[in-house]
Amino acid sequence: MNTLPSIIDIAKLAGVSKTTVSKVMNNQYGVSEDTRKKVLDAAERLQYTPNLAARSLVTSKTNVIGVVYDSFSSPVYTELAGLLEHYAKAQGYHLVLSSCNNNLETKANYIQYFMGGAADGVILFGSALEDRQIIEKLMNGRYPFTVIENRFEQLDINNIVIRNSEGAAEAVRHLAGLGHTRIAHITGNMQHRVALDRMNGYISAMQDLGLGLDPRHIIYTDAKIGCGAAAADQLLALEDRPTAVFAFNDIIAYEIMDAFHLKGIRVPDDFSLIGFDNIREWMSFKPGYSELSSIAQPLKQMAAAAVELTVKRVNHPDSMPETVMFSPKLVLGGSCRSII
Amino acid sequence: MNTLPSIIDIAKLAGVSKTTVSKVMNNQYGVSEDTRKKVLDAAERLQYTPNLAARSLVTSKTNVIGVVYDSFSSPVYTELAGLLEHYAKAQGYHLVLSSCNNNLETKANYIQYFMGGAADGVILFGSALEDRQIIEKLMNGRYPFTVIENRFEQLDINNIVIRNSEGAAEAVRHLAGLGHTRIAHITGNMQHRVALDRMNGYISAMQDLGLGLDPRHIIYTDAKIGCGAAAADQLLALEDRPTAVFAFNDIIAYEIMDAFHLKGIRVPDDFSLIGFDNIREWMSFKPGYSELSSIAQPLKQMAAAAVELTVKRVNHPDSMPETVMFSPKLVLGGSCRSII
DNA sequence: TTGTAGGCGTTATCAC
DNA sequence: GTGATAACGCCTACAA
């Protein structure tokens, strides 16, 4: 069983020392053009690929950023993944992704894998509350670690924070400004910080506006496929039917829109609707009846910041962890109407 | 600048040799319960994480499968990613993904990165024709490499092949069976094998059925967002208007459906429509007017096979490369009607 | 049951 | 401009 060619093989073939080969491979000065050519030639002939494990063992650097996802279930997530790659590349880093398929143990596994030398830093995307335990257990306080969506400022890690409650409040204020007073909220999975934040934003905005708070107007879901359709039924069954809905995310909102449509209920004529995430851009095949108004997250800036903070920590492991906050903003479609 | 704890640190703290520590870390026999506890304790206190680079340097094994994507632009792709993780995990492998964001050079970069010791094998997903050059250049004939969608049987790599032309033919036959004779095809990006295969399947089925081939009935697109809407316009502008359409993929088909809907043209009443990929399952928020009929790929089996073939090659680097073929199949929605 | 020694492929230091 | 040599952190005979 022959093995992969190493620097030594090249050195032999080119008739030089392995030091010289290494220098050529790393484009370093102090090698004559002649030997450089010889070495490159030998490498080509042997189909040489440098052994990254050996390299990173001695340099203790991989130039890789690892990203851990819960799943790829939303177009926003995958868009973010592409952006992360883009910004990582700009900084000279490879970006590799892993999905734990919503398994907590697997998630810890991947983080450990990256921390164990597969990556110089990790970006964890997701807002599951239980992630805290994992991080507490694994963090050693010096490994570059950045969290997007969640927020653990006490844990010596970087945080990319979206002011979700602010976005939710903006949605509610917009609807209230159009004259709506009975505004319902469809929640996400309450085990996730984003769902809590958006609900809290809804609640406090309702109270601040003096619209009161009808507990029946909060419909709880787990944000899984199909929950929007179910929520639509619940909405229609309400006695004092709301005139507007703020949904945890666009998928739920579109499901509701679709369910309403099938029952002959029109958006925005009968119901005003606002979602979250603004996935419209990726939904070229969205329902045609109405453009959804939605709260958009600044994905590009989030991705750029996540990479930047991670890289900064890689270069200065003893620097303080940072928290960067972004505000989402309302993007108007045509799914809301004034009832004044 | 202190460094990460190593086996040696643990050995010192626990008062044993590094061999013993290594044994404990790998759950090997031949260690007294007493020392094992001492070692585990020391590791815990030091927050020890094994250095994977060092380990893989000596074992020349990473237990990682690397996957390279062009992008995450379709729900089918991301679903496949989750499935790959699932099957890899079942075999004791980590699965890490990278997207080259449709950049050929970046793609080669990631493949090299994986081949350079970051992964025991690589799965390349995508059907860009130009991939061939990359593979030809990088392959050394022993590194486990599996391609999904593309097909390079001469290149000493594993191939997971979907019989795309067969699926296309099935779509055409179904439409013909409903009495359609003027059947149009909206192509994908002609630089991709899948687009070619589906078009060829369409062409040969049309000819086999004796329906002739009107070149104007083939509408070429690059499969990017928005191309379906444009294709819809072209369809409607045709003199001898087709009564049925087979689209390269579901996204295009849904875009067409949407564009038709806005113009008051109904599916399936005025147009019968078949897509490819059957993304319906992920489109809980799809347009409600009609369920799309579509050609579905057996994603689970594809993922399982890709992982299996890759792992097999990892364990037997000198075994022959394999090709596994799958047939897609028509899943009926309600987007086609008989005009007989 | 435990420890010693050698080496995996690379980079870095320091001679020549 | 070039080449020995010593790490990097780990595993694995082999010896004690």
mmCIF file with all atom_site columns, C-alpha atoms (C1' of nucleotides) in Angstrom, chain C:
data_model
loop_
_atom_site.group_PDB
_atom_site.id
_atom_site.type_symbol
_atom_site.label_atom_id
_atom_site.label_alt_id
_atom_site.label_comp_id
_atom_site.label_asym_id
_atom_site.label_entity_id
_atom_site.label_seq_id
_atom_site.pdbx_PDB_ins_code
_atom_site.Cartn_x
_atom_site.Cartn_y
_atom_site.Cartn_z
_atom_site.occupancy
_atom_site.B_iso_or_equiv
_atom_site.pdbx_formal_charge
_atom_site.auth_seq_id
_atom_site.auth_comp_id
_atom_site.auth_asym_id
_atom_site.auth_atom_id
_atom_site.pdbx_PDB_model_num
ATOM 1  C "C1'" . DT C 1 1  ? -0.169 -2.375 34.359 1.00 0.00 ? 1  DT C "C1'" 1
ATOM 2  C "C1'" . DT C 1 2  ? 3.014  1.105  33.079 1.00 0.00 ? 2  DT C "C1'" 1
ATOM 3  C "C1'" . DG C 1 3  ? 6.848  3.492  30.625 1.00 0.00 ? 3  DG C "C1'" 1
ATOM 4  C "C1'" . DT C 1 4  ? 10.393 4.337  26.753 1.00 0.00 ? 4  DT C "C1'" 1
ATOM 5  C "C1'" . DA C 1 5  ? 11.476 5.495  22.189 1.00 0.00 ? 5  DA C "C1'" 1
ATOM 6  C "C1'" . DG C 1 6  ? 10.578 6.371  17.476 1.00 0.00 ? 6  DG C "C1'" 1
ATOM 7  C "C1'" . DG C 1 7  ? 8.227  8.530  13.872 1.00 0.00 ? 7  DG C "C1'" 1
ATOM 8  C "C1'" . DC C 1 8  ? 4.042  10.726 11.211 1.00 0.00 ? 8  DC C "C1'" 1
ATOM 9  C "C1'" . DG C 1 9  ? 5.108  15.435 7.441  1.00 0.00 ? 9  DG C "C1'" 1
ATOM 10 C "C1'" . DT C 1 10 ? 5.791  19.834 8.090  1.00 0.00 ? 10 DT C "C1'" 1
ATOM 11 C "C1'" . DT C 1 11 ? 7.995  24.342 9.488  1.00 0.00 ? 11 DT C "C1'" 1
ATOM 12 C "C1'" . DA C 1 12 ? 11.640 27.079 11.821 1.00 0.00 ? 12 DA C "C1'" 1
ATOM 13 C "C1'" . DT C 1 13 ? 16.246 27.919 13.605 1.00 0.00 ? 13 DT C "C1'" 1
ATOM 14 C "C1'" . DC C 1 14 ? 20.636 28.194 12.689 1.00 0.00 ? 14 DC C "C1'" 1
ATOM 15 C "C1'" . DA C 1 15 ? 24.615 26.815 10.741 1.00 0.00 ? 15 DA C "C1'" 1
ATOM 16 C "C1'" . DC C 1 16 ? 27.275 26.386 6.450  1.00 0.00 ? 16 DC C "C1'" 1
#
